[in-house]
CSV table of C-alpha atoms in Angstrom, one decimal:
chain,number,residue,atom,x,y,z
A,1219,MET,CA,0.0,0.0,0.0
A,1220,LYS,CA,2.9,2.3,0.8
A,1221,LYS,CA,4.3,1.7,-2.7
A,1222,MET,CA,0.9,2.7,-4.3
A,1223,ALA,CA,0.8,5.9,-2.2
A,1224,LEU,CA,4.4,6.7,-3.1
A,1225,PHE,CA,3.6,6.1,-6.8
A,1226,ALA,CA,0.6,8.4,-6.7
A,1227,VAL,CA,2.7,11.2,-5.1
A,1228,PHE,CA,5.4,10.6,-7.7
A,1229,LEU,CA,2.8,11.0,-10.5
A,1230,VAL,CA,1.4,14.2,-9.1
A,1231,PHE,CA,4.8,15.9,-8.8
A,1232,PHE,CA,6.3,14.7,-12.1
A,1233,SER,CA,3.3,14.5,-14.4
A,1234,CYS,CA,3.4,16.5,-17.6
A,1235,ASP,CA,1.8,20.0,-17.4
A,1236,ASP,CA,0.5,21.6,-20.6
A,1237,GLY,CA,0.7,25.0,-19.0
A,1238,ASN,CA,-1.9,27.7,-19.2
A,1239,LEU,CA,-2.6,27.4,-22.9
A,1240,GLN,CA,-6.1,28.7,-23.4
A,1241,ILE,CA,-6.2,28.6,-27.2
A,1242,GLU,CA,-5.9,25.1,-28.5
A,1243,GLY,CA,-6.7,25.9,-32.1
A,1244,ILE,CA,-8.1,28.6,-34.4
A,1245,ASN,CA,-10.8,27.6,-36.9
A,1246,PHE,CA,-12.6,30.2,-39.0
A,1247,ASP,CA,-13.5,27.8,-41.9
A,1248,SER,CA,-17.3,28.3,-41.4
A,1249,SER,CA,-17.0,32.1,-41.0
A,1250,THR,CA,-17.4,34.4,-44.0
A,1251,ILE,CA,-15.2,37.3,-44.7
A,1252,GLN,CA,-16.7,40.7,-43.7
A,1253,PHE,CA,-15.8,44.4,-44.0
A,1254,CYS,CA,-17.3,47.7,-43.1
A,1255,THR,CA,-16.5,49.5,-46.4
A,1256,SER,CA,-16.1,47.8,-49.8
A,1257,PRO,CA,-12.5,46.9,-50.5
A,1258,THR,CA,-10.6,49.3,-52.8
A,1259,THR,CA,-7.3,49.1,-54.7
A,1260,THR,CA,-6.0,52.5,-53.4
A,1261,SER,CA,-6.1,52.2,-49.6
A,1262,ASN,CA,-5.7,49.8,-46.8
A,1263,ASN,CA,-8.5,47.3,-46.4
A,1264,VAL,CA,-9.7,46.0,-43.0
A,1265,LEU,CA,-11.3,42.5,-43.5
A,1266,PHE,CA,-12.4,40.3,-40.6
A,1267,LYS,CA,-14.0,37.0,-39.8
A,1268,ILE,CA,-16.1,36.4,-36.7
A,1269,ASN,CA,-16.6,33.1,-35.0
A,1270,GLU,CA,-18.9,33.7,-32.0
A,1271,ASP,CA,-16.6,35.2,-29.4
A,1272,GLU,CA,-13.5,35.2,-31.6
A,1273,ALA,CA,-12.4,37.5,-34.5
A,1274,LEU,CA,-9.6,37.3,-37.0
A,1275,ILE,CA,-8.8,40.8,-38.4
A,1276,LEU,CA,-6.7,41.4,-41.5
A,1277,ASP,CA,-5.4,44.9,-42.2
A,1278,LEU,CA,-4.4,44.5,-45.8
A,1279,GLN,CA,-1.8,46.9,-47.2
A,1280,SER,CA,-2.8,49.4,-49.9
A,1281,GLY,CA,-2.0,48.3,-53.5
A,1282,VAL,CA,-2.2,44.5,-53.2
A,1283,LEU,CA,-5.8,44.3,-54.5
A,1284,LEU,CA,-5.4,45.1,-58.2
A,1285,ASN,CA,-8.1,45.8,-60.8
A,1286,GLN,CA,-6.4,43.4,-63.2
A,1287,ALA,CA,-6.1,39.7,-63.5
A,1288,THR,CA,-2.8,38.4,-62.2
A,1289,THR,CA,-0.9,35.4,-63.3
A,1290,ASP,CA,1.4,35.5,-60.3
A,1291,THR,CA,0.4,35.4,-56.7
A,1292,ILE,CA,0.8,38.8,-54.9
A,1293,VAL,CA,2.5,38.4,-51.5
A,1294,SER,CA,2.2,40.7,-48.5
A,1295,THR,CA,4.3,39.9,-45.5
A,1296,VAL,CA,2.9,39.8,-42.0
A,1297,PRO,CA,3.6,41.9,-39.9
A,1298,GLY,CA,5.8,44.0,-42.3
A,1299,GLN,CA,3.2,45.0,-44.9
A,1300,SER,CA,-0.1,43.7,-43.6
A,1301,THR,CA,-1.3,42.9,-40.1
A,1302,LEU,CA,-3.2,39.9,-38.8
A,1303,THR,CA,-4.8,40.0,-35.4
A,1304,TYR,CA,-6.6,37.3,-33.4
A,1305,ARG,CA,-9.0,38.5,-30.7
A,1306,ILE,CA,-11.0,36.7,-28.0
A,1307,PHE,CA,-13.9,38.6,-26.6
A,1308,SER,CA,-15.8,38.3,-23.3
A,1309,ASP,CA,-19.0,37.3,-25.3
A,1310,ASN,CA,-20.2,36.9,-28.8
A,1311,VAL,CA,-19.2,39.7,-31.1
A,1312,SER,CA,-21.0,41.2,-34.1
A,1313,THR,CA,-20.1,43.3,-37.2
A,1314,ASN,CA,-21.3,46.4,-35.2
A,1315,TYR,CA,-18.3,46.0,-33.0
A,1316,PHE,CA,-16.0,46.7,-36.0
A,1317,CYS,CA,-18.2,49.0,-38.1
A,1318,ASP,CA,-20.0,51.4,-35.6
A,1319,ASP,CA,-18.5,54.9,-35.4
A,1320,ILE,CA,-18.4,54.4,-31.6
A,1321,PRO,CA,-17.8,50.7,-30.8
A,1322,PRO,CA,-20.1,49.1,-28.2
A,1323,THR,CA,-18.7,48.8,-24.7
A,1324,THR,CA,-19.4,45.1,-24.6
A,1325,PRO,CA,-18.1,42.6,-25.4
A,1326,THR,CA,-14.6,43.5,-24.2
A,1327,VAL,CA,-11.4,42.1,-25.6
A,1328,VAL,CA,-10.1,39.3,-23.3
A,1329,GLU,CA,-7.0,38.5,-25.3
A,1330,GLU,CA,-5.4,40.0,-28.5
A,1331,ILE,CA,-2.6,38.3,-30.4
A,1332,VAL,CA,-0.9,40.0,-33.3
A,1333,ALA,CA,0.8,37.6,-35.8
A,1334,GLU,CA,4.5,37.7,-35.6
A,1335,GLY,CA,5.1,36.2,-39.0
A,1336,GLY,CA,3.6,34.8,-42.2
A,1337,GLU,CA,2.3,35.9,-45.5
A,1338,VAL,CA,-0.9,36.9,-47.2
A,1339,LEU,CA,-1.3,35.5,-50.7
A,1340,ILE,CA,-3.6,37.1,-53.2
A,1341,THR,CA,-4.7,35.9,-56.6
A,1342,THR,CA,-7.0,38.1,-58.8
A,1343,LEU,CA,-9.3,37.1,-61.6
A,1344,ARG,CA,-11.7,39.1,-63.7
A,1345,SER,CA,-15.3,38.3,-62.8
A,1346,GLU,CA,-17.0,36.0,-65.4
A,1347,THR,CA,-20.3,37.8,-64.9
A,1348,ASP,CA,-19.2,41.4,-64.8
A,1349,THR,CA,-16.1,42.5,-66.7
A,1350,THR,CA,-15.7,45.6,-64.4
A,1351,MET,CA,-15.4,43.4,-61.3
A,1352,TYR,CA,-12.3,41.6,-60.0
A,1353,GLU,CA,-12.3,38.7,-57.5
A,1354,HIS,CA,-9.5,38.5,-55.1
A,1355,THR,CA,-8.9,35.2,-53.3
A,1356,ILE,CA,-7.0,35.8,-50.1
A,1357,ARG,CA,-5.0,33.0,-48.4
A,1358,LEU,CA,-2.7,32.9,-45.4
A,1359,ARG,CA,0.5,31.0,-45.2
A,1360,SER,CA,2.9,30.2,-42.3
A,1361,ILE,CA,1.1,32.5,-39.9
A,1362,SER,CA,2.8,32.6,-36.5
A,1363,LEU,CA,0.8,33.6,-33.5
A,1364,VAL,CA,2.5,33.8,-30.1
A,1365,ASN,CA,0.5,34.8,-27.0
A,1366,THR,CA,1.7,37.0,-24.2
A,1367,ILE,CA,3.3,34.2,-22.2
A,1368,GLY,CA,5.3,32.9,-25.2
A,1369,GLU,CA,3.1,30.0,-26.2
A,1370,ARG,CA,2.9,29.4,-30.0
A,1371,ILE,CA,-0.4,28.6,-31.5
A,1372,THR,CA,0.3,26.0,-34.2
A,1373,ASP,CA,-3.1,24.5,-35.1
A,1374,LEU,CA,-4.0,27.2,-37.5
A,1375,THR,CA,-6.7,26.1,-39.9
A,1376,ILE,CA,-7.0,29.6,-41.4
A,1377,ASP,CA,-5.3,29.1,-44.7
A,1378,GLU,CA,-8.3,30.2,-46.8
A,1379,PHE,CA,-9.2,33.6,-45.6
A,1380,GLY,CA,-11.8,34.4,-48.3
A,1381,THR,CA,-12.7,36.2,-51.5
A,1382,VAL,CA,-13.5,39.9,-51.9
A,1383,THR,CA,-14.4,41.9,-55.0
A,1384,THR,CA,-13.4,45.3,-56.3
A,1385,GLN,CA,-14.8,47.3,-59.2
A,1386,GLU,CA,-13.0,49.4,-61.8
């Protein structure tokens, strides 16, 4: 019996601890891309995806959305040229939080993580239904998110950010 008690004490003191990691994975696959003002080719564009109490916010640099079909993928580095931010809120968040002139007081931001590395990849095609419209497919690659205590979030299923359109 003493051996069992000693074994239990041994397990408690030397067991593996996964730390205080609160974010196990980020998944915005079922979320649609949103914006407050229609994307343009001549200014920065703030695009976001909402998943209940989480948001993924992409501040896309000016000039990467082109009103011309591209054969090559346009690359914007994160955080150098564009910024990607992941936020966790105290409650479900809506588009109003991002688009109102005066943001609502609730929900509040519980945690904010700005990507430390990665790339935004953009391919542009002319719309098949309207020749004055261009469809920009936005993908993310090698995004590196590190929280305030140095834990890296590696389960990032956010490769496909979404598609937006611009008009000539």
